[in-house]
Short mmCIF file of C-alpha atoms in Angstrom, two decimals:
data_model
loop_
_atom_site.label_atom_id
_atom_site.label_comp_id
_atom_site.label_asym_id
_atom_site.label_seq_id
_atom_site.Cartn_x
_atom_site.Cartn_y
_atom_site.Cartn_z
CA MET A 1 157.11 155.41 97.32
CA HIS A 2 155.02 152.28 97.21
CA ALA A 3 151.32 152.05 96.54
CA HIS A 4 149.23 150.76 99.38
CA ALA A 5 148.07 147.17 98.87
CA PRO A 6 144.32 146.72 99.00
CA HIS A 7 142.56 144.60 101.54
CA ALA A 8 143.01 141.01 100.47
CA LEU A 9 143.06 137.43 101.56
CA GLY A 10 145.41 135.91 99.02
CA LEU A 11 144.33 137.45 95.75
CA ARG A 12 141.19 138.93 97.21
CA VAL A 13 141.26 142.66 96.75
CA PRO A 14 138.33 145.10 96.93
CA PRO A 15 138.73 147.50 94.00
CA PRO A 16 136.12 150.28 94.00
CA ALA A 17 134.44 148.77 90.93
CA PHE A 18 133.30 145.79 92.99
CA PRO A 19 130.60 147.08 95.37
CA ARG A 20 129.68 144.80 98.24
CA ARG A 21 126.23 143.32 97.97
CA ARG A 22 123.77 143.77 100.76
CA ALA A 23 123.49 140.80 103.07
CA ARG A 24 120.53 138.64 102.24
CA PRO A 25 117.97 137.97 104.96
CA ARG A 26 117.74 134.72 106.86
CA ARG A 27 121.39 133.79 106.39
CA ARG A 28 122.59 130.90 108.46
CA PRO A 29 124.03 132.25 111.74
CA ALA A 30 127.82 132.10 112.00
CA ALA A 31 127.50 130.18 115.25
CA ASP A 32 125.69 127.39 113.40
CA VAL A 33 128.50 127.18 110.84
CA ARG A 34 131.08 126.96 113.60
CA ALA A 35 129.11 124.21 115.29
CA SER A 36 128.80 122.21 112.07
CA ALA A 37 132.55 122.46 111.49
CA ALA A 38 133.47 121.41 115.01
CA THR A 39 134.74 117.93 115.65
CA SER A 40 132.17 116.03 117.68
CA ALA A 41 134.31 113.06 118.64
CA ALA A 42 137.94 112.15 119.09
CA PRO A 43 139.60 112.18 115.65
CA GLN A 44 140.50 108.87 114.04
CA ARG A 45 142.69 108.48 110.98
CA GLU A 46 141.72 106.25 108.09
CA THR A 47 143.08 102.71 108.41
CA ASP A 48 141.66 101.01 105.33
CA PRO A 49 144.54 100.70 102.80
CA ARG A 50 142.03 101.10 99.97
CA LYS A 51 141.08 104.53 101.33
CA ARG A 52 144.41 105.76 102.66
CA VAL A 53 145.96 108.10 100.10
CA VAL A 54 149.72 108.34 99.73
CA ILE A 55 152.03 110.51 97.66
CA THR A 56 154.28 108.46 95.39
CA GLY A 57 155.59 111.09 92.98
CA MET A 58 156.12 114.84 92.59
CA GLY A 59 156.85 117.03 89.58
CA LEU A 60 157.11 120.74 88.96
CA ALA A 61 158.03 123.62 86.71
CA SER A 62 159.26 126.59 88.69
CA VAL A 63 161.32 129.74 88.67
CA PHE A 64 164.04 127.54 90.23
CA GLY A 65 163.89 124.95 87.46
CA ASN A 66 162.15 121.63 86.92
CA ASP A 67 163.83 119.46 89.56
CA VAL A 68 162.05 118.96 92.90
CA ASP A 69 165.23 118.63 94.99
CA THR A 70 166.84 121.71 93.43
CA PHE A 71 163.62 123.66 93.96
CA TYR A 72 163.58 122.86 97.66
CA ASP A 73 167.32 123.38 98.12
CA ARG A 74 166.95 126.90 96.77
CA LEU A 75 163.98 127.53 99.03
CA LEU A 76 166.00 126.33 102.03
CA ALA A 77 168.79 128.70 101.00
CA GLY A 78 166.36 131.61 101.15
CA GLU A 79 166.93 132.49 97.50
CA SER A 80 164.53 134.81 95.72
CA GLY A 81 163.35 133.96 92.22
CA VAL A 82 161.83 137.39 91.72
CA GLY A 83 163.33 139.83 89.19
CA PRO A 84 162.57 142.23 86.35
CA ILE A 85 160.19 141.02 83.66
CA ASP A 86 162.02 140.57 80.36
CA ARG A 87 159.49 138.44 78.46
CA PHE A 88 157.87 141.60 77.13
CA ASP A 89 158.36 145.32 77.52
CA ALA A 90 156.90 146.10 80.94
CA SER A 91 158.41 149.59 81.19
CA SER A 92 155.03 151.32 81.04
CA PHE A 93 153.50 149.24 83.84
CA PRO A 94 153.57 150.39 87.48
CA THR A 95 154.79 146.88 88.38
CA ARG A 96 157.70 145.66 86.27
CA PHE A 97 158.87 142.50 88.04
CA ALA A 98 157.66 138.96 88.77
CA GLY A 99 158.74 135.42 89.56
CA GLN A 100 159.17 134.75 85.84
CA ILE A 101 160.45 131.38 84.59
CA ARG A 102 163.43 131.78 82.26
CA GLY A 103 165.02 129.20 80.00
CA PHE A 104 162.22 126.66 80.37
CA SER A 105 162.91 123.48 78.43
CA SER A 106 160.52 120.59 77.86
CA GLU A 107 163.03 118.58 75.81
CA GLY A 108 162.39 114.88 76.20
CA TYR A 109 158.84 115.47 77.47
CA ILE A 110 157.01 117.29 74.66
CA ASP A 111 157.79 116.89 70.98
CA GLY A 112 159.13 119.97 69.23
CA LYS A 113 156.16 120.63 66.96
CA ASN A 114 153.62 120.60 69.78
CA ASP A 115 155.97 122.43 72.11
CA ARG A 116 155.98 125.42 69.76
CA ARG A 117 152.18 125.52 69.58
CA LEU A 118 151.24 125.00 73.21
CA ASP A 119 150.51 127.70 75.73
CA ASP A 120 153.06 127.72 78.56
CA CYS A 121 150.27 126.78 80.95
CA ILE A 122 149.90 123.46 79.13
CA ARG A 123 153.66 122.95 78.69
CA TYR A 124 154.21 123.35 82.43
CA CYS A 125 151.40 120.88 83.12
CA ILE A 126 152.63 118.16 80.77
CA LEU A 127 156.25 118.39 81.90
CA SER A 128 155.32 118.40 85.61
CA GLY A 129 152.92 115.50 85.20
CA LYS A 130 155.43 113.35 83.36
CA LYS A 131 158.19 114.14 85.84
CA ALA A 132 155.86 113.24 88.70
CA LEU A 133 155.09 109.90 87.07
CA GLU A 134 158.82 109.33 86.54
CA SER A 135 159.49 109.86 90.23
CA ALA A 136 156.65 107.44 91.01
CA GLY A 137 158.31 104.78 88.83
CA LEU A 138 155.58 105.05 86.21
CA SER A 139 157.24 106.56 83.15
CA ALA A 140 155.24 105.95 79.99
CA GLY A 141 156.55 102.77 78.36
CA SER A 142 157.97 101.32 81.58
CA ASP A 143 156.98 97.86 82.82
CA ALA A 144 155.22 99.38 85.84
CA HIS A 145 153.23 101.73 83.61
CA GLY A 146 152.26 98.82 81.38
CA LYS A 147 150.79 96.97 84.36
CA LEU A 148 148.47 99.81 85.38
CA ASP A 149 144.73 99.51 84.96
CA VAL A 150 144.54 102.73 82.91
CA GLY A 151 140.79 102.89 83.36
CA ARG A 152 141.45 103.51 87.06
CA ALA A 153 144.24 106.05 86.52
CA GLY A 154 143.21 109.68 86.24
CA ILE A 155 144.52 113.21 85.82
CA LEU A 156 143.17 116.29 87.57
CA VAL A 157 145.34 119.35 86.97
CA GLY A 158 143.58 122.69 87.20
CA SER A 159 144.36 126.28 86.27
CA GLY A 160 143.03 129.57 87.47
CA MET A 161 143.55 131.42 84.19
CA GLY A 162 144.00 128.73 81.51
CA GLY A 163 145.88 129.36 78.27
CA LEU A 164 146.07 133.11 78.66
CA SER A 165 148.78 133.69 76.03
CA VAL A 166 146.86 131.76 73.39
CA PHE A 167 143.68 133.62 74.32
CA SER A 168 145.38 137.03 74.23
CA ASP A 169 147.03 136.28 70.87
CA GLY A 170 143.71 135.13 69.42
CA VAL A 171 141.92 138.30 70.47
CA GLN A 172 144.72 140.43 69.03
CA ASN A 173 144.57 138.57 65.70
CA LEU A 174 140.80 139.02 65.58
CA ILE A 175 141.06 142.77 66.14
CA GLU A 176 144.03 143.42 63.86
CA LYS A 177 143.58 140.86 61.06
CA GLY A 178 140.08 139.43 61.28
CA TYR A 179 138.62 136.08 62.25
CA ARG A 180 140.39 134.16 59.48
CA LYS A 181 143.70 134.70 61.26
CA ILE A 182 142.57 133.09 64.50
CA SER A 183 144.49 129.87 65.13
CA PRO A 184 142.47 126.63 65.06
CA PHE A 185 144.19 125.89 68.39
CA PHE A 186 142.77 129.07 69.95
CA ILE A 187 139.85 127.42 71.79
CA PRO A 188 141.48 124.04 72.61
CA TYR A 189 144.64 125.58 74.06
CA ALA A 190 142.84 128.34 75.96
CA ILE A 191 140.41 126.19 77.95
CA THR A 192 141.55 125.06 81.39
CA ASN A 193 140.95 121.31 80.96
CA MET A 194 143.31 120.82 78.01
CA GLY A 195 146.44 120.33 80.11
CA SER A 196 144.89 117.32 81.84
CA ALA A 197 143.50 116.04 78.55
CA LEU A 198 146.79 116.25 76.60
CA LEU A 199 148.73 114.69 79.46
CA ALA A 200 146.26 111.80 79.49
CA MET A 201 146.69 111.34 75.75
CA ASP A 202 150.44 111.08 76.22
CA VAL A 203 150.37 108.62 79.13
CA GLY A 204 147.18 106.73 78.28
CA PHE A 205 145.27 107.34 81.53
CA MET A 206 141.55 106.80 80.92
CA GLY A 207 140.18 107.38 84.43
CA PRO A 208 138.72 110.61 85.86
CA ASN A 209 140.05 113.55 83.87
CA TYR A 210 139.07 117.18 84.24
CA SER A 211 140.23 120.52 85.60
CA ILE A 212 139.04 122.67 88.46
CA SER A 213 139.32 126.45 88.34
CA THR A 214 138.91 128.18 91.69
CA ALA A 215 141.43 131.00 91.23
CA CYS A 216 144.34 130.63 93.63
CA ALA A 217 142.72 127.78 95.55
CA THR A 218 142.75 125.59 92.41
CA SER A 219 145.55 123.13 93.25
CA ASN A 220 144.20 122.24 96.68
CA TYR A 221 140.72 121.75 95.24
CA CYS A 222 142.28 119.30 92.79
CA PHE A 223 144.11 117.38 95.53
CA TYR A 224 140.91 117.16 97.55
CA ALA A 225 138.84 115.94 94.60
CA ALA A 226 141.51 113.44 93.51
CA ALA A 227 141.75 111.95 96.99
CA ASN A 228 137.99 111.58 97.16
CA HIS A 229 137.91 109.71 93.84
CA ILE A 230 140.41 107.27 95.33
CA ARG A 231 138.58 106.97 98.64
CA ARG A 232 135.31 106.24 96.88
CA GLY A 233 136.96 103.42 94.94
CA GLU A 234 136.67 105.18 91.57
CA ALA A 235 140.42 105.32 90.90
CA ASP A 236 143.66 103.75 92.08
CA ILE A 237 145.95 106.59 91.12
CA ILE A 238 145.51 110.23 90.06
CA VAL A 239 147.98 112.86 88.91
CA ALA A 240 146.75 116.09 90.53
CA GLY A 241 147.82 119.70 90.96
CA GLY A 242 147.78 123.07 89.27
CA THR A 243 149.44 125.01 86.46
CA GLU A 244 149.61 128.69 85.56
CA ALA A 245 151.34 131.02 83.08
CA ALA A 246 149.88 134.50 83.38
CA ILE A 247 152.98 136.72 83.26
CA ILE A 248 152.03 138.37 79.97
CA PRO A 249 150.84 141.94 79.34
CA ILE A 250 147.13 141.23 79.83
CA GLY A 251 147.77 139.17 82.97
CA LEU A 252 150.03 141.77 84.53
CA GLY A 253 147.72 144.58 83.46
CA GLY A 254 144.70 142.84 84.92
CA PHE A 255 146.23 142.48 88.36
CA VAL A 256 147.57 146.04 88.19
CA ALA A 257 143.99 147.16 87.53
CA CYS A 258 142.93 145.27 90.66
CA ARG A 259 145.62 147.19 92.56
CA ALA A 260 146.82 143.89 93.96
CA LEU A 261 150.52 143.98 93.09
CA SER A 262 153.57 145.29 94.87
CA GLN A 263 155.20 148.25 93.13
CA ARG A 264 158.60 147.87 94.76
CA ASN A 265 160.39 148.19 91.40
CA ASP A 266 163.54 149.55 93.02
CA ASP A 267 164.06 146.34 95.00
CA PRO A 268 162.00 143.47 93.56
CA ILE A 269 163.85 140.75 95.51
CA THR A 270 162.40 142.12 98.74
CA ALA A 271 158.95 142.92 97.34
CA SER A 272 157.22 139.75 98.53
CA ARG A 273 157.34 140.17 102.30
CA PRO A 274 154.44 138.39 104.02
CA TRP A 275 153.59 139.59 107.55
CA ASP A 276 156.02 142.51 107.27
CA LYS A 277 154.63 145.93 108.23
CA GLU A 278 155.82 147.45 104.95
CA ARG A 279 154.35 144.87 102.56
CA ASP A 280 152.57 146.51 99.64
CA GLY A 281 151.01 143.74 97.58
CA PHE A 282 151.80 140.38 96.07
CA VAL A 283 154.28 139.43 93.35
CA MET A 284 153.12 137.43 90.33
CA GLY A 285 154.69 134.00 89.81
CA GLU A 286 154.12 131.07 87.47
CA GLY A 287 154.75 127.36 87.04
CA ALA A 288 153.13 124.05 87.93
CA GLY A 289 153.14 121.66 90.85
CA VAL A 290 151.83 118.12 90.55
CA LEU A 291 151.53 115.11 92.88
CA VAL A 292 150.94 111.45 92.14
CA MET A 293 148.22 110.43 94.61
CA GLU A 294 147.58 106.75 95.06
CA SER A 295 145.70 104.38 97.32
CA LEU A 296 148.01 102.75 99.83
CA GLU A 297 146.81 99.32 98.70
CA HIS A 298 147.73 100.04 95.08
CA ALA A 299 151.06 101.62 95.98
CA MET A 300 152.10 98.66 98.13
CA LYS A 301 151.07 96.14 95.50
CA ARG A 302 153.44 97.70 93.00
CA ASP A 303 156.13 98.40 95.63
CA ALA A 304 155.96 102.14 94.95
CA PRO A 305 158.19 104.73 96.64
CA ILE A 306 155.92 106.27 99.30
CA ILE A 307 156.98 109.85 100.02
CA ALA A 308 154.29 111.03 102.43
CA GLU A 309 150.61 110.58 103.22
CA TYR A 310 147.67 112.80 102.34
CA LEU A 311 145.48 112.65 105.42
CA GLY A 312 142.60 114.81 104.30
CA GLY A 313 141.35 118.17 103.21
CA ALA A 314 138.40 120.51 102.93
CA VAL A 315 136.98 123.23 100.70
CA ASN A 316 134.36 125.87 101.35
CA CYS A 317 133.30 129.40 100.45
CA ASP A 318 133.11 132.65 102.39
CA ALA A 319 129.81 133.51 100.62
CA TYR A 320 130.67 137.11 101.35
CA HIS A 321 132.31 139.17 98.59
CA MET A 322 134.08 138.65 95.27
CA THR A 323 137.45 139.83 96.50
CA ASP A 324 137.20 140.92 100.13
CA PRO A 325 137.80 138.44 102.97
CA ARG A 326 135.37 137.96 105.80
CA SER A 327 136.45 140.11 108.71
CA ASP A 328 135.59 137.33 111.19
CA GLY A 329 137.75 134.75 109.37
CA LEU A 330 134.93 132.23 109.64
CA GLY A 331 135.32 130.71 106.17
CA VAL A 332 139.01 130.00 106.63
CA SER A 333 138.83 128.82 110.24
CA SER A 334 135.93 126.46 109.52
CA CYS A 335 137.75 125.13 106.44
CA ILE A 336 140.81 124.33 108.56
CA THR A 337 138.63 122.64 111.16
CA MET A 338 136.84 120.55 108.53
CA SER A 339 140.15 119.52 106.96
CA LEU A 340 141.42 118.27 110.31
CA ARG A 341 138.20 116.36 110.87
CA ASP A 342 138.50 114.78 107.41
CA ALA A 343 142.12 113.88 108.20
CA GLY A 344 141.35 112.43 111.63
CA VAL A 345 143.74 114.91 113.24
CA ALA A 346 143.43 116.98 116.41
CA PRO A 347 144.60 120.62 116.20
CA GLU A 348 147.39 120.01 118.70
CA GLU A 349 148.95 117.42 116.36
CA VAL A 350 149.68 120.09 113.71
CA ASN A 351 153.12 121.67 114.02
CA TYR A 352 153.70 123.15 110.56
CA ILE A 353 151.59 125.40 108.34
CA ASN A 354 152.50 126.40 104.81
CA ALA A 355 150.42 129.56 104.75
CA HIS A 356 148.71 131.23 101.83
CA ALA A 357 150.43 134.47 102.96
CA THR A 358 150.65 136.50 99.77
CA SER A 359 152.12 139.77 101.15
CA THR A 360 148.90 141.80 101.06
CA LEU A 361 148.00 144.20 103.85
CA ALA A 362 144.76 142.67 105.09
CA GLY A 363 145.06 139.16 103.69
CA ASP A 364 148.12 138.08 105.67
CA LEU A 365 146.59 139.10 109.00
CA ALA A 366 143.15 137.76 108.15
CA GLU A 367 144.66 134.31 107.61
CA VAL A 368 146.62 134.50 110.85
CA ARG A 369 143.52 135.49 112.81
CA ALA A 370 141.63 132.54 111.35
CA ILE A 371 144.49 130.17 112.19
CA LYS A 372 144.42 131.41 115.79
CA GLN A 373 140.75 130.49 116.06
CA VAL A 374 141.69 126.85 115.46
CA PHE A 375 145.14 126.55 117.04
CA LYS A 376 145.06 127.93 120.55
CA ASN A 377 148.76 127.43 121.30
CA PRO A 378 150.89 128.71 118.42
CA SER A 379 154.21 128.27 120.23
CA GLU A 380 154.88 124.80 118.76
CA ILE A 381 153.86 125.66 115.19
CA LYS A 382 156.19 126.78 112.42
CA ILE A 383 154.39 128.83 109.77
CA ASN A 384 156.05 130.05 106.59
CA SER A 385 155.38 131.48 103.14
CA THR A 386 156.82 129.93 100.00
CA LYS A 387 155.52 132.97 98.10
CA SER A 388 158.15 135.17 99.76
CA MET A 389 160.65 133.58 97.35
CA ILE A 390 158.78 132.47 94.22
CA GLY A 391 155.89 134.93 94.18
CA HIS A 392 152.23 134.00 93.93
CA CYS A 393 151.78 131.35 91.25
CA LEU A 394 147.99 131.72 91.26
CA GLY A 395 146.32 128.41 90.33
CA ALA A 396 149.67 126.61 90.62
CA ALA A 397 150.50 128.07 94.04
CA GLY A 398 148.98 125.23 96.05
CA GLY A 399 150.74 122.62 93.91
CA LEU A 400 154.19 124.11 94.40
CA GLU A 401 153.47 124.73 98.08
CA ALA A 402 152.29 121.15 98.58
CA ILE A 403 155.66 120.00 97.23
CA ALA A 404 157.43 122.38 99.62
CA THR A 405 155.29 121.06 102.47
CA ILE A 406 156.06 117.43 101.64
CA LYS A 407 159.78 118.20 101.29
CA SER A 408 159.72 119.72 104.77
CA ILE A 409 158.37 116.40 106.00
CA THR A 410 160.98 114.29 104.22
CA THR A 411 164.02 116.51 104.91
CA GLY A 412 163.32 117.66 108.46
CA TRP A 413 163.94 121.27 107.42
CA VAL A 414 161.41 124.05 106.89
CA HIS A 415 162.34 126.83 104.50
CA PRO A 416 162.48 130.45 105.62
CA THR A 417 160.03 133.24 105.01
CA ILE A 418 162.40 135.80 103.59
CA ASN A 419 162.14 139.59 103.70
CA GLN A 420 161.09 139.69 107.34
CA PHE A 421 162.30 143.14 108.35
CA LYS A 422 159.55 144.67 110.50
CA PRO A 423 157.22 141.85 111.58
CA GLU A 424 153.61 142.50 112.47
CA PRO A 425 153.24 142.09 116.27
CA GLU A 426 149.96 140.22 115.75
CA VAL A 427 151.87 137.39 114.06
CA ASP A 428 153.13 135.56 117.14
CA PHE A 429 153.89 132.30 115.34
CA ASP A 430 157.42 131.31 114.43
CA THR A 431 157.46 132.43 110.78
CA VAL A 432 160.93 130.93 110.19
CA ALA A 433 162.15 134.44 109.52
CA ASN A 434 164.97 134.72 106.97
CA GLU A 435 166.76 131.47 107.91
CA LYS A 436 165.73 127.82 107.48
CA LYS A 437 165.08 125.78 110.62
CA GLN A 438 165.37 122.12 111.45
CA HIS A 439 161.94 120.86 112.41
CA GLU A 440 160.44 117.39 112.63
CA VAL A 441 157.01 117.74 111.09
CA ASN A 442 154.29 115.73 112.76
CA VAL A 443 151.29 116.96 110.76
CA ALA A 444 151.34 119.78 108.21
CA ILE A 445 148.59 121.79 106.59
CA SER A 446 148.79 123.87 103.42
CA ASN A 447 146.32 126.73 102.88
CA SER A 448 145.14 128.23 99.60
CA PHE A 449 142.43 130.86 99.08
CA GLY A 450 141.14 132.65 96.01
CA PHE A 451 138.85 135.19 94.35
CA GLY A 452 135.22 134.34 94.96
CA GLY A 453 135.85 133.46 98.59
CA HIS A 454 137.15 129.97 97.77
CA ASN A 455 138.97 128.40 100.72
CA SER A 456 140.94 125.16 100.67
CA VAL A 457 143.15 123.30 103.12
CA VAL A 458 145.03 120.02 102.67
CA VAL A 459 146.72 117.92 105.35
CA PHE A 460 149.94 115.92 104.95
CA ALA A 461 152.01 113.80 107.33
CA PRO A 462 154.96 111.39 107.29
CA PHE A 463 153.88 107.98 106.05
CA LYS A 464 153.65 105.39 108.79
CA GLN A 465 152.78 101.78 108.09
#
C-alpha cells in the first residue's frame, strides 16, 4: 500500500506543520497580474547578435553517466535510472530508493586530493562545467580558451541544498566529538556558491560569478540571469546551470518528513509516474546540468559550434504559500506568458514542453491547468517528463532537463514519459507515453518550480542564422 502524496507543484507539499497565512488586504487583483503578463503587441525575436544568446556547450553528471549523448540515448530508450539506495543503510526509511549516481568518476577533471575532500555537489558542478567548456571548444589550456577575455567570462551554477554531505558530517562531528573536530572545509564546501567559485579558479573566468538558490527552480533562474548578463553587455560567455547531491540520510529524511516522496519500494522503477492516476509522490535524484551560454556575436567570432538558441525566459513567485501551489495556476501561467514575451514567441509557435511534472498528486495537474491557460490548442504540443526516468534532481533538475530539451531539438526525437499506465483524463496533451516519438521542435519551453512559490520558464529553439 502506498502513502498518498501531498498536494504539490513540483516539490511544493503542504505538511500540517506549515499553516497557510491569512491573505493580506489590498493585494493586487489577479486580473491585473494577468493583464501585465499579457503580450500587448505581436512578438518579435531579438535580432542584435550582441544580445542573441546561443548554446555552444553542454555538460552533465547524471544517473546515466557523464556523457550528454549517452544520457539522451538512455532517455530515448525509456530506461529508468531509479533503484534501491545503497550509499547508506536506508532500511529504516519508508522510502528506500532514488535516482542515485553510482560509480561517479571525476578523473581528469579534478585532482585526487581535492576530489576526496569535496562534497559531491561541488564535484558534479566542476566536472559538468569543464565538460561543457570542452564541448564548446574551450578546454582550459586550449588556444581558444587562451583568446578569451576572461573578465567577460562568468560562471553561474546554483544549488538548492548546497554541500549537504559536508554540512551533515560537520554537525555530526560537533555533536559527537566537539568543535575541534569540525573540518576547516566545513563552511566553504557547504555554501552554495563554492561550486561556481572553484570552477572559476580552475578555468580562470573572472566575470560574473555567483550562485542562485531557489529550490527546484534554481537551474532555470541561473539560465535566465546568465542570459541577462549577456544581453546587458556585461559578459560574452557564461557557464550556467545547477548541481545537487542530497541523497544522504538527512536529505532523504527531510523529504520523508515533508511526506513528498513515493513509497513504492516494491517497484521503484515505476515509482516516478507523472500524470498517472496512481502516482504517490516524487523520487529523489541527483547530478548536475550545465550549459555554455554565449552571445551570438562572440560565438561567431570564434567559430563556435552553435547547438541551439536561448530565446528568453521569466521568473516570478506565487506569493501564496511555502509549499502549496496556487489553485488558480496564476503564477505559473503568467510566468509562461512572460517567458514567451521575453523570447518574442507567440504561444502557437511552441510545440514541445519539458514539464516540471514531478509525479505528485496535485502538482502534476496544477501545472497542466496553468499550461492550458496559455496554450489553447494542445493537440500540436508534445509534453513529457524527464523525471519519470531520472527522478527529481532538485536544484539540478532544470539543468538536466534543459539538456534533454536541447537534445530533442538537435535530434528530432522527444523522449518518452515512462510509467504511463492509467493516465489522468484531464491531461489531454500528447505526453509521449512510454515510447519516444519523432518530432521536429519549433520552439520548446522547459518549466521548473520550487518551494517558496518560485516559478521559472526558459525558451529554446533551433538556431537559425
